[in-house]
mmCIF file of C-alpha atoms and ligand atoms in Angstrom:
data_model
loop_
_atom_site.group_PDB
_atom_site.id
_atom_site.type_symbol
_atom_site.label_atom_id
_atom_site.label_comp_id
_atom_site.label_asym_id
_atom_site.label_seq_id
_atom_site.Cartn_x
_atom_site.Cartn_y
_atom_site.Cartn_z
ATOM 1 C CA MET A 230 -0.276 -0.140 0.197
ATOM 2 C CA ARG A 231 0.977 3.571 -0.409
ATOM 3 C CA ILE A 232 1.052 5.058 2.856
ATOM 4 C CA LEU A 233 1.044 8.620 3.961
ATOM 5 C CA VAL A 234 2.107 9.986 7.573
ATOM 6 C CA LEU A 235 0.851 13.315 8.137
ATOM 7 C CA GLY A 236 3.795 13.631 10.634
ATOM 8 C CA GLY A 237 6.011 11.695 11.457
ATOM 9 C CA THR A 238 9.237 13.259 12.576
ATOM 10 C CA VAL A 239 8.297 12.392 16.123
ATOM 11 C CA PHE A 240 7.050 9.409 18.575
ATOM 12 C CA LEU A 241 4.125 8.207 17.247
ATOM 13 C CA GLY A 242 4.162 9.788 13.683
ATOM 14 C CA ARG A 243 7.296 7.673 13.477
ATOM 15 C CA ALA A 244 6.152 4.333 14.973
ATOM 16 C CA VAL A 245 3.315 4.283 12.436
ATOM 17 C CA ALA A 246 6.273 4.934 9.924
ATOM 18 C CA ARG A 247 8.559 2.277 10.992
ATOM 19 C CA ARG A 248 5.526 -0.149 11.658
ATOM 20 C CA ALA A 249 4.578 0.277 7.848
ATOM 21 C CA LEU A 250 7.532 -0.172 6.572
ATOM 22 C CA ALA A 251 8.210 -3.192 8.426
ATOM 23 C CA ALA A 252 5.023 -4.477 6.807
ATOM 24 C CA GLY A 253 6.614 -3.846 3.306
ATOM 25 C CA HIS A 254 4.221 -0.190 2.536
ATOM 26 C CA ASP A 255 5.567 2.422 0.557
ATOM 27 C CA VAL A 256 5.724 5.385 3.386
ATOM 28 C CA THR A 257 5.521 8.909 2.915
ATOM 29 C CA CYS A 258 6.051 10.978 6.004
ATOM 30 C CA ALA A 259 4.871 15.028 5.662
ATOM 31 C CA ALA A 260 5.666 17.577 8.159
ATOM 32 C CA ARG A 261 8.376 20.830 8.217
ATOM 33 C CA GLY A 262 11.196 18.413 9.508
ATOM 34 C CA ALA A 263 11.118 20.902 12.937
ATOM 35 C CA SER A 264 10.319 18.687 15.655
ATOM 36 C CA GLY A 265 12.323 15.535 14.586
ATOM 37 C CA ASN A 266 13.759 13.560 11.869
ATOM 38 C CA PRO A 267 11.816 10.824 10.021
ATOM 39 C CA VAL A 268 12.480 7.031 10.349
ATOM 40 C CA ASP A 269 14.603 5.502 7.242
ATOM 41 C CA GLY A 270 13.724 4.002 4.478
ATOM 42 C CA VAL A 271 10.453 6.647 4.090
ATOM 43 C CA ARG A 272 10.408 8.994 1.828
ATOM 44 C CA PHE A 273 10.080 12.741 3.534
ATOM 45 C CA VAL A 274 8.491 15.735 1.937
ATOM 46 C CA ARG A 275 8.706 19.026 3.567
ATOM 47 C CA VAL A 276 5.184 20.820 3.808
ATOM 48 C CA ASP A 277 3.365 23.574 6.053
ATOM 49 C CA ARG A 278 0.216 22.905 7.371
ATOM 50 C CA THR A 279 -0.123 26.432 8.286
ATOM 51 C CA ASP A 280 -0.152 27.374 4.559
ATOM 52 C CA PRO A 281 -3.129 25.886 2.452
ATOM 53 C CA ALA A 282 -0.717 25.724 -0.564
ATOM 54 C CA GLY A 283 1.523 24.111 1.675
ATOM 55 C CA LEU A 284 1.062 20.664 0.617
ATOM 56 C CA ALA A 285 1.581 21.444 -2.871
ATOM 57 C CA ALA A 286 4.720 18.891 -2.742
ATOM 58 C CA LEU A 287 2.208 15.826 -1.634
ATOM 59 C CA THR A 288 1.968 14.383 -5.299
ATOM 60 C CA GLY A 289 -0.276 10.872 -6.134
ATOM 61 C CA GLU A 290 -2.763 9.268 -4.473
ATOM 62 C CA PHE A 291 -2.654 7.278 -0.868
ATOM 63 C CA ASP A 292 -4.303 3.934 -0.148
ATOM 64 C CA ALA A 293 -3.886 5.259 3.797
ATOM 65 C CA VAL A 294 -3.556 8.571 5.071
ATOM 66 C CA VAL A 295 -2.673 9.246 9.272
ATOM 67 C CA ASP A 296 -2.835 12.539 10.696
ATOM 68 C CA VAL A 297 -2.096 13.394 14.315
ATOM 69 C CA ALA A 298 -1.967 17.117 13.616
ATOM 70 C CA ARG A 299 -3.840 19.256 16.623
ATOM 71 C CA HIS A 300 -4.609 22.406 14.568
ATOM 72 C CA PRO A 301 -8.145 22.648 12.311
ATOM 73 C CA GLU A 302 -6.586 24.401 10.384
ATOM 74 C CA GLN A 303 -4.014 22.311 9.225
ATOM 75 C CA VAL A 304 -6.556 19.004 9.442
ATOM 76 C CA ARG A 305 -9.062 21.479 6.736
ATOM 77 C CA ASN A 306 -5.440 22.373 5.202
ATOM 78 C CA ALA A 307 -4.567 18.398 4.705
ATOM 79 C CA ALA A 308 -8.607 17.550 3.321
ATOM 80 C CA THR A 309 -8.696 20.322 0.952
ATOM 81 C CA ALA A 310 -5.451 18.806 -0.891
ATOM 82 C CA LEU A 311 -5.487 15.551 -0.928
ATOM 83 C CA ALA A 312 -9.526 15.365 -1.740
ATOM 84 C CA GLY A 313 -10.055 12.590 -4.005
ATOM 85 C CA ARG A 314 -7.010 10.931 -3.652
ATOM 86 C CA VAL A 315 -7.299 8.920 -0.253
ATOM 87 C CA GLY A 316 -8.579 5.653 -0.398
ATOM 88 C CA HIS A 317 -8.336 5.117 3.748
ATOM 89 C CA PHE A 318 -8.005 8.018 6.774
ATOM 90 C CA THR A 319 -7.035 8.068 10.154
ATOM 91 C CA PHE A 320 -7.194 10.728 12.378
ATOM 92 C CA VAL A 321 -5.109 10.169 15.815
ATOM 93 C CA SER A 322 -7.574 12.322 18.222
ATOM 94 C CA THR A 323 -7.361 12.448 21.794
ATOM 95 C CA GLY A 324 -9.206 11.001 24.905
ATOM 96 C CA SER A 325 -9.126 14.773 26.019
ATOM 97 C CA VAL A 326 -12.728 15.686 23.580
ATOM 98 C CA TYR A 327 -14.616 13.534 25.998
ATOM 99 C CA SER A 328 -16.555 15.943 28.187
ATOM 100 C CA ASP A 329 -17.315 13.429 31.627
ATOM 101 C CA THR A 330 -13.803 13.218 33.326
ATOM 102 C CA ALA A 331 -15.036 11.206 36.186
ATOM 103 C CA THR A 332 -17.595 8.838 35.135
ATOM 104 C CA PRO A 333 -15.660 5.384 34.746
ATOM 105 C CA GLY A 334 -16.119 2.780 32.084
ATOM 106 C CA GLN A 335 -17.537 5.314 29.347
ATOM 107 C CA ARG A 336 -17.353 4.391 25.785
ATOM 108 C CA ALA A 337 -16.570 5.695 22.909
ATOM 109 C CA ASP A 338 -19.447 5.384 20.855
ATOM 110 C CA THR A 339 -21.892 7.055 23.630
ATOM 111 C CA ALA A 340 -19.273 9.274 25.195
ATOM 112 C CA PRO A 341 -20.452 12.895 25.651
ATOM 113 C CA LEU A 342 -17.807 15.413 23.955
ATOM 114 C CA LEU A 343 -17.095 18.641 24.040
ATOM 115 C CA PRO A 344 -18.401 21.671 21.910
ATOM 116 C CA PRO A 345 -16.139 21.872 19.189
ATOM 117 C CA ALA A 346 -13.553 24.717 18.949
ATOM 118 C CA PRO A 347 -14.366 27.486 17.114
ATOM 119 C CA SER A 348 -13.274 28.113 13.667
ATOM 120 C CA ASP A 349 -10.205 30.533 14.188
ATOM 121 C CA ALA A 350 -9.398 28.369 17.025
ATOM 122 C CA GLU A 351 -5.196 28.896 16.897
ATOM 123 C CA ASP A 352 -3.754 27.530 20.226
ATOM 124 C CA PRO A 353 -4.932 23.542 20.702
ATOM 125 C CA THR A 354 -1.885 23.687 23.705
ATOM 126 C CA ARG A 355 -3.201 26.198 25.674
ATOM 127 C CA ASP A 356 -4.548 23.628 27.894
ATOM 128 C CA ALA A 357 -6.227 20.512 27.927
ATOM 129 C CA GLU A 358 -9.661 22.129 26.988
ATOM 130 C CA SER A 359 -8.460 23.983 24.070
ATOM 131 C CA TYR A 360 -6.976 20.763 23.103
ATOM 132 C CA GLY A 361 -9.610 18.054 23.562
ATOM 133 C CA ALA A 362 -12.522 21.049 21.482
ATOM 134 C CA CYS A 363 -10.020 21.509 18.824
ATOM 135 C CA LYS A 364 -9.542 17.695 17.930
ATOM 136 C CA VAL A 365 -12.852 17.332 18.260
ATOM 137 C CA SER A 366 -13.168 20.007 15.338
ATOM 138 C CA CYS A 367 -10.687 18.259 13.684
ATOM 139 C CA GLU A 368 -12.334 15.239 14.000
ATOM 140 C CA ARG A 369 -15.391 16.508 12.032
ATOM 141 C CA ILE A 370 -13.104 18.045 9.449
ATOM 142 C CA VAL A 371 -11.838 14.781 8.203
ATOM 143 C CA THR A 372 -15.441 13.013 8.381
ATOM 144 C CA GLU A 373 -17.139 15.431 6.682
ATOM 145 C CA ALA A 374 -14.211 15.842 3.984
ATOM 146 C CA PHE A 375 -13.407 11.554 3.636
ATOM 147 C CA GLY A 376 -16.903 10.745 4.681
ATOM 148 C CA ALA A 377 -17.627 7.940 7.739
ATOM 149 C CA GLY A 378 -17.398 5.450 5.358
ATOM 150 C CA SER A 379 -13.299 5.986 4.902
ATOM 151 C CA VAL A 380 -12.304 7.104 8.175
ATOM 152 C CA PHE A 381 -10.918 5.769 11.430
ATOM 153 C CA VAL A 382 -11.071 8.112 14.011
ATOM 154 C CA CYS A 383 -8.235 6.795 17.028
ATOM 155 C CA ARG A 384 -9.040 8.211 20.134
ATOM 156 C CA ALA A 385 -5.875 8.082 22.053
ATOM 157 C CA GLY A 386 -5.169 7.537 25.313
ATOM 158 C CA LEU A 387 -1.552 7.602 27.348
ATOM 159 C CA ILE A 388 0.380 6.949 25.072
ATOM 160 C CA VAL A 389 4.115 4.933 26.797
ATOM 161 C CA GLY A 390 7.339 3.541 25.277
ATOM 162 C CA PRO A 391 10.497 4.314 23.330
ATOM 163 C CA GLU A 392 10.689 8.268 22.221
ATOM 164 C CA ASP A 393 8.009 9.374 24.285
ATOM 165 C CA PRO A 394 8.795 13.050 24.308
ATOM 166 C CA SER A 395 6.583 13.969 27.149
ATOM 167 C CA GLY A 396 8.683 12.322 30.327
ATOM 168 C CA ARG A 397 5.423 11.257 31.949
ATOM 169 C CA PHE A 398 5.946 7.148 32.082
ATOM 170 C CA GLU A 399 10.039 8.233 31.572
ATOM 171 C CA TYR A 400 9.658 9.738 35.448
ATOM 172 C CA TRP A 401 8.299 5.817 36.612
ATOM 173 C CA VAL A 402 10.845 4.398 34.736
ATOM 174 C CA ARG A 403 14.050 6.180 36.337
ATOM 175 C CA ARG A 404 12.357 6.092 39.322
ATOM 176 C CA ALA A 405 12.219 2.672 39.849
ATOM 177 C CA ALA A 406 15.799 2.452 38.360
ATOM 178 C CA ARG A 407 16.736 5.044 41.440
ATOM 179 C CA GLY A 408 15.843 2.562 44.103
ATOM 180 C CA GLY A 409 14.821 3.728 47.964
ATOM 181 C CA GLU A 410 11.805 4.351 49.585
ATOM 182 C CA VAL A 411 8.832 5.529 46.071
ATOM 183 C CA LEU A 412 6.333 7.275 46.847
ATOM 184 C CA ALA A 413 2.493 6.711 45.163
ATOM 185 C CA PRO A 414 -0.350 8.448 44.611
ATOM 186 C CA GLY A 415 -3.233 7.917 45.522
ATOM 187 C CA THR A 416 -5.260 5.259 46.167
ATOM 188 C CA PRO A 417 -3.931 1.274 45.237
ATOM 189 C CA ASP A 418 -7.159 0.966 43.405
ATOM 190 C CA GLU A 419 -7.320 4.229 41.570
ATOM 191 C CA ALA A 420 -7.265 3.379 38.336
ATOM 192 C CA VAL A 421 -4.300 3.629 35.348
ATOM 193 C CA GLN A 422 -4.691 2.931 31.709
ATOM 194 C CA LEU A 423 -2.401 3.232 28.597
ATOM 195 C CA VAL A 424 -0.732 2.154 25.144
ATOM 196 C CA ASP A 425 2.433 1.410 24.280
ATOM 197 C CA VAL A 426 3.142 3.539 21.252
ATOM 198 C CA ARG A 427 4.108 0.206 19.001
ATOM 199 C CA ASP A 428 0.715 -1.408 19.725
ATOM 200 C CA LEU A 429 -1.075 1.786 18.541
ATOM 201 C CA ALA A 430 1.125 2.209 15.879
ATOM 202 C CA ASP A 431 0.431 -1.648 14.786
ATOM 203 C CA TRP A 432 -3.524 -1.210 15.189
ATOM 204 C CA ILE A 433 -2.982 2.314 12.952
ATOM 205 C CA VAL A 434 -1.558 0.665 10.379
ATOM 206 C CA THR A 435 -3.295 -2.478 10.344
ATOM 207 C CA ALA A 436 -7.157 -0.389 10.537
ATOM 208 C CA GLY A 437 -5.386 0.783 6.939
ATOM 209 C CA GLU A 438 -5.033 -2.469 5.716
ATOM 210 C CA GLY A 439 -8.648 -3.556 6.542
ATOM 211 C CA LYS A 440 -10.679 0.076 5.807
ATOM 212 C CA LEU A 441 -11.499 0.119 9.384
ATOM 213 C CA THR A 442 -14.156 2.533 10.320
ATOM 214 C CA GLY A 443 -15.807 4.300 12.944
ATOM 215 C CA THR A 444 -14.683 6.053 16.164
ATOM 216 C CA TYR A 445 -12.637 3.818 19.003
ATOM 217 C CA ASP A 446 -10.501 4.569 22.218
ATOM 218 C CA GLY A 447 -6.871 3.883 21.263
ATOM 219 C CA THR A 448 -5.482 2.458 24.533
ATOM 220 C CA GLY A 449 -5.560 -0.685 26.814
ATOM 221 C CA ALA A 450 -8.193 -2.003 29.317
ATOM 222 C CA PRO A 451 -7.725 -0.431 32.355
ATOM 223 C CA THR A 452 -5.639 -1.397 35.844
ATOM 224 C CA THR A 453 -4.666 -0.477 38.805
ATOM 225 C CA ARG A 454 -2.386 2.199 40.089
ATOM 226 C CA ALA A 455 -1.033 -0.687 42.438
ATOM 227 C CA ALA A 456 -0.684 -3.376 39.497
ATOM 228 C CA PHE A 457 1.025 -0.363 37.672
ATOM 229 C CA LEU A 458 4.093 -0.159 40.066
ATOM 230 C CA ALA A 459 3.686 -4.120 40.887
ATOM 231 C CA ASP A 460 5.239 -3.988 36.801
ATOM 232 C CA VAL A 461 7.533 -0.774 36.970
ATOM 233 C CA LEU A 462 9.159 -1.378 40.226
ATOM 234 C CA PRO A 463 11.664 -3.966 40.808
ATOM 235 C CA GLU A 464 10.430 -6.936 42.741
ATOM 236 C CA GLY A 465 9.323 -7.076 46.387
ATOM 237 C CA VAL A 466 9.308 -2.711 46.447
ATOM 238 C CA GLU A 467 6.567 -1.925 48.071
ATOM 239 C CA PRO A 468 5.809 2.103 47.182
ATOM 240 C CA THR A 469 4.746 4.241 49.966
ATOM 241 C CA TRP A 470 1.011 5.093 49.485
ATOM 242 C CA VAL A 471 0.629 9.555 49.907
ATOM 243 C CA PRO A 472 -2.603 10.311 49.796
ATOM 244 C CA GLN A 473 -4.319 12.933 47.065
ATOM 245 C CA ASP A 474 -5.077 15.248 50.052
ATOM 246 C CA PHE A 475 -1.678 15.757 51.766
ATOM 247 C CA LEU A 476 0.198 15.851 47.965
ATOM 248 C CA ALA A 477 -1.575 18.547 47.179
ATOM 249 C CA GLU A 478 -1.097 20.007 50.703
ATOM 250 C CA GLN A 479 2.724 19.923 50.319
ATOM 251 C CA GLU A 480 1.912 21.789 46.479
ATOM 252 C CA VAL A 481 2.291 18.669 44.210
ATOM 253 C CA ALA A 482 1.067 18.884 40.914
ATOM 254 C CA PRO A 483 -1.000 15.728 39.135
ATOM 255 C CA TRP A 484 -0.153 14.148 35.808
ATOM 256 C CA SER A 485 2.702 16.000 34.810
ATOM 257 C CA GLY A 486 4.950 18.988 34.816
ATOM 258 C CA ALA A 487 7.946 20.350 38.093
ATOM 259 C CA ARG A 488 6.976 19.039 41.022
ATOM 260 C CA SER A 489 4.298 16.485 39.968
ATOM 261 C CA VAL A 490 3.457 12.848 40.324
ATOM 262 C CA PRO A 491 3.324 11.673 36.512
ATOM 263 C CA LEU A 492 0.144 9.789 35.374
ATOM 264 C CA TRP A 493 -1.382 10.982 39.057
ATOM 265 C CA LEU A 494 -4.805 12.299 38.307
ATOM 266 C CA PRO A 495 -7.073 13.912 41.608
ATOM 267 C CA VAL A 496 -10.561 11.559 42.469
ATOM 268 C CA PRO A 497 -13.391 11.883 41.709
ATOM 269 C CA GLU A 498 -12.855 14.494 39.501
ATOM 270 C CA TYR A 499 -10.564 12.366 36.728
ATOM 271 C CA ALA A 500 -12.086 9.179 38.079
ATOM 272 C CA GLY A 501 -13.363 8.044 34.433
ATOM 273 C CA PHE A 502 -10.247 9.591 32.889
ATOM 274 C CA LEU A 503 -8.027 6.567 32.818
ATOM 275 C CA SER A 504 -10.983 3.615 33.604
ATOM 276 C CA ARG A 505 -12.182 3.816 29.417
ATOM 277 C CA ASP A 506 -14.867 0.633 28.573
ATOM 278 C CA VAL A 507 -12.224 -0.130 25.609
ATOM 279 C CA SER A 508 -13.799 -3.553 24.777
ATOM 280 C CA ALA A 509 -14.950 -2.363 21.390
ATOM 281 C CA SER A 510 -10.964 -1.513 20.445
ATOM 282 C CA LEU A 511 -10.073 -4.966 21.733
ATOM 283 C CA ALA A 512 -12.418 -6.224 19.471
ATOM 284 C CA ALA A 513 -11.738 -4.301 16.594
ATOM 285 C CA GLY A 514 -8.287 -5.144 16.546
ATOM 286 C CA LEU A 515 -5.538 -3.577 19.044
ATOM 287 C CA ARG A 516 -3.443 -5.485 20.565
ATOM 288 C CA THR A 517 -1.307 -4.749 23.667
ATOM 289 C CA ARG A 518 1.355 -6.106 25.139
ATOM 290 C CA PRO A 519 2.513 -6.452 28.365
ATOM 291 C CA LEU A 520 3.658 -3.598 30.706
ATOM 292 C CA ALA A 521 7.003 -5.300 31.611
ATOM 293 C CA GLU A 522 7.992 -4.959 28.166
ATOM 294 C CA THR A 523 7.148 -1.724 27.689
ATOM 295 C CA VAL A 524 9.010 -0.748 31.146
ATOM 296 C CA ARG A 525 12.439 -2.878 29.700
ATOM 297 C CA ASP A 526 12.392 -1.329 26.454
ATOM 298 C CA THR A 527 11.667 2.398 27.363
ATOM 299 C CA ALA A 528 14.539 1.878 30.158
ATOM 300 C CA ALA A 529 17.253 0.591 27.370
ATOM 301 C CA TRP A 530 15.963 3.486 24.943
ATOM 302 C CA LEU A 531 16.425 6.252 27.951
ATOM 303 C CA ALA A 532 19.698 4.228 28.348
ATOM 304 C CA ALA A 533 20.821 3.918 24.682
ATOM 305 C CA ALA A 534 19.648 7.621 24.140
ATOM 306 C CA GLY A 535 21.518 9.682 27.245
ATOM 307 C CA PRO A 536 20.751 12.203 28.872
ATOM 308 C CA GLU A 537 19.529 13.991 26.098
ATOM 309 C CA ALA A 538 16.032 11.979 25.849
ATOM 310 C CA GLY A 539 13.097 12.735 26.567
ATOM 311 C CA GLN A 540 12.002 15.427 29.357
ATOM 312 C CA ARG A 541 12.569 15.171 33.104
ATOM 313 C CA ILE A 542 9.307 16.045 34.646
ATOM 314 C CA GLY A 543 7.930 15.295 38.225
ATOM 315 C CA LEU A 544 9.675 15.610 41.802
ATOM 316 C CA THR A 545 13.421 15.610 42.005
ATOM 317 C CA GLU A 546 14.899 12.833 43.752
ATOM 318 C CA THR A 547 14.657 16.016 47.125
ATOM 319 C CA GLU A 548 11.467 16.838 46.427
ATOM 320 C CA GLU A 549 10.016 13.410 47.127
ATOM 321 C CA ALA A 550 12.141 12.667 50.118
ATOM 322 C CA GLU A 551 11.024 16.099 51.558
ATOM 323 C CA VAL A 552 7.365 14.929 50.687
ATOM 324 C CA LEU A 553 8.062 11.383 51.935
ATOM 325 C CA ALA A 554 9.363 13.189 55.383
ATOM 326 C CA ALA A 555 6.400 15.218 56.014
ATOM 327 C CA TRP A 556 4.276 12.340 55.447
ATOM 328 C CA HIS A 557 6.021 10.168 57.647
ATOM 329 C CA ALA A 558 6.007 13.050 60.493
ATOM 330 C CA ARG A 559 2.088 13.634 59.755
HETATM 331 N N1 NAP B 755 1.432 11.070 23.542
HETATM 332 C C1 NAP B 755 -0.070 11.049 23.538
HETATM 333 O O1 NAP B 755 -0.007 10.599 26.012
HETATM 334 C C2 NAP B 755 -1.183 11.763 23.652
HETATM 335 C C3 NAP B 755 -2.524 11.298 24.120
HETATM 336 C C4 NAP B 755 -4.102 10.972 23.402
HETATM 337 C C5 NAP B 755 -3.788 11.581 21.774
HETATM 338 N N2 NAP B 755 -2.527 11.708 21.290
HETATM 339 C C6 NAP B 755 -2.169 12.274 20.322
HETATM 340 O O2 NAP B 755 -1.718 11.274 19.623
HETATM 341 C C7 NAP B 755 -0.595 11.962 18.347
HETATM 342 C C8 NAP B 755 0.889 11.664 18.738
HETATM 343 O O3 NAP B 755 1.054 12.481 17.531
HETATM 344 P P1 NAP B 755 2.938 11.842 17.580
HETATM 345 O O4 NAP B 755 3.325 11.608 18.487
HETATM 346 O O5 NAP B 755 3.662 11.793 15.996
HETATM 347 O O6 NAP B 755 3.496 13.896 18.087
HETATM 348 P P2 NAP B 755 2.745 15.309 17.971
HETATM 349 O O7 NAP B 755 3.736 16.301 18.651
HETATM 350 O O8 NAP B 755 1.775 15.497 17.433
HETATM 351 O O9 NAP B 755 3.415 15.799 15.897
HETATM 352 C C9 NAP B 755 3.144 16.835 15.308
HETATM 353 C C10 NAP B 755 3.575 15.967 14.239
HETATM 354 O O10 NAP B 755 3.065 17.213 13.100
HETATM 355 C C11 NAP B 755 4.271 18.306 12.098
HETATM 356 N N3 NAP B 755 3.799 19.501 12.360
HETATM 357 C C12 NAP B 755 3.696 20.319 13.030
HETATM 358 N N4 NAP B 755 3.158 21.753 12.294
HETATM 359 C C13 NAP B 755 3.404 21.251 11.555
HETATM 360 C C14 NAP B 755 3.232 22.076 10.266
HETATM 361 N N5 NAP B 755 2.777 23.524 10.319
HETATM 362 N N6 NAP B 755 3.596 21.611 9.145
HETATM 363 C C15 NAP B 755 3.392 19.861 9.181
HETATM 364 N N7 NAP B 755 3.686 19.743 9.735
HETATM 365 C C16 NAP B 755 3.722 19.837 11.187
HETATM 366 C C17 NAP B 755 5.093 17.618 13.379
HETATM 367 O O11 NAP B 755 6.244 17.524 12.100
HETATM 368 P P3 NAP B 755 7.268 18.991 12.191
HETATM 369 O O12 NAP B 755 7.047 19.674 13.721
HETATM 370 O O13 NAP B 755 8.755 18.425 12.244
HETATM 371 O O14 NAP B 755 6.578 19.566 11.382
HETATM 372 C C18 NAP B 755 4.857 16.060 13.852
HETATM 373 O O15 NAP B 755 5.781 15.092 13.450
HETATM 374 C C19 NAP B 755 -0.858 13.321 18.549
HETATM 375 O O16 NAP B 755 -2.755 13.312 17.646
HETATM 376 C C20 NAP B 755 -1.814 13.683 19.309
HETATM 377 O O17 NAP B 755 -2.707 14.354 19.877
HETATM 378 C C21 NAP B 755 -1.375 11.701 22.369
#
């Protein structure tokens, strides 16, 4: 097949290109080349999607297209430029499109969405809500342009694994390697849900091959934080559970960023964010590998890529020790 990845210079886009090449497809990646490099073996076409004429260098027909964009304007420009030349279109969306983050067990086909972003929305990276609203708009633009009979909307959950630029999963891999007393956020039974980037890429490529259409969540089945940590931490290491109210008192942030505990989200307001019912996705072909494999390969990537890889976020060693000392002294 002739496959076009709109993106393909970072994390998921690179994984999709790599997986498509491994399956023997003819792969084109189109981006500015500003965020990173495409993988070896693809045809790289330099495009700037902010300009309606910026995709002119993309010629010919494509059996399958995969788009990771966040800006409705960029998606509209691509849809216009590729009109009539696309067999199947996968739009990589996000679980941030959902308006109800609190209710566990929601399904992609029935969960309520955020209102779409206004047509002049410019900065989807401003906050989670504008990001989600822009992705709602992007989903609609793609579906209107190519038709529901040709479009797979893949609402990715938390994507982890080698080459993740976010630092979130990496925090736990590095934390496990450091040893000592480990701070675990919240309670052991809270939900954690994620997908290995290679499993998501695999599903996206097979979806193009099999012309899967419809809207699905692109993430694995939920697990508990205790089970997550049991896979991440060395055998026998029991973390110290620190409740969310105490973390908030200590000005520890959830999810991401400085002085945060990555992948932790407060409940009940986010009890539904990492606990989606993905039985439809698994039935539609998503296959997920054991978490221990993702941990091992992420550690190997970090070791091979050196100190510049990923992004160091989360509590520093000193901050974690201070919070743990305060917890024990309470
Ligand atoms: N990471 C997660 O946990 C997570 C969770 C849910 C959903 N998602 C979704 O999953 C996808 C991740 O994709 P990704 O890992 O490949 O990273 P990404 O950061 O979404 O990649 C964006 C791609 O678009 C290209 N691009 C940006 N501006 C452009 C422009 N003006 N013209 C042409 N190309 C442009 C970038 O390349 P250049 O800068 O080189 O042009 C890059 O290849 C996204 O759709 C994201 O919303 C991620």
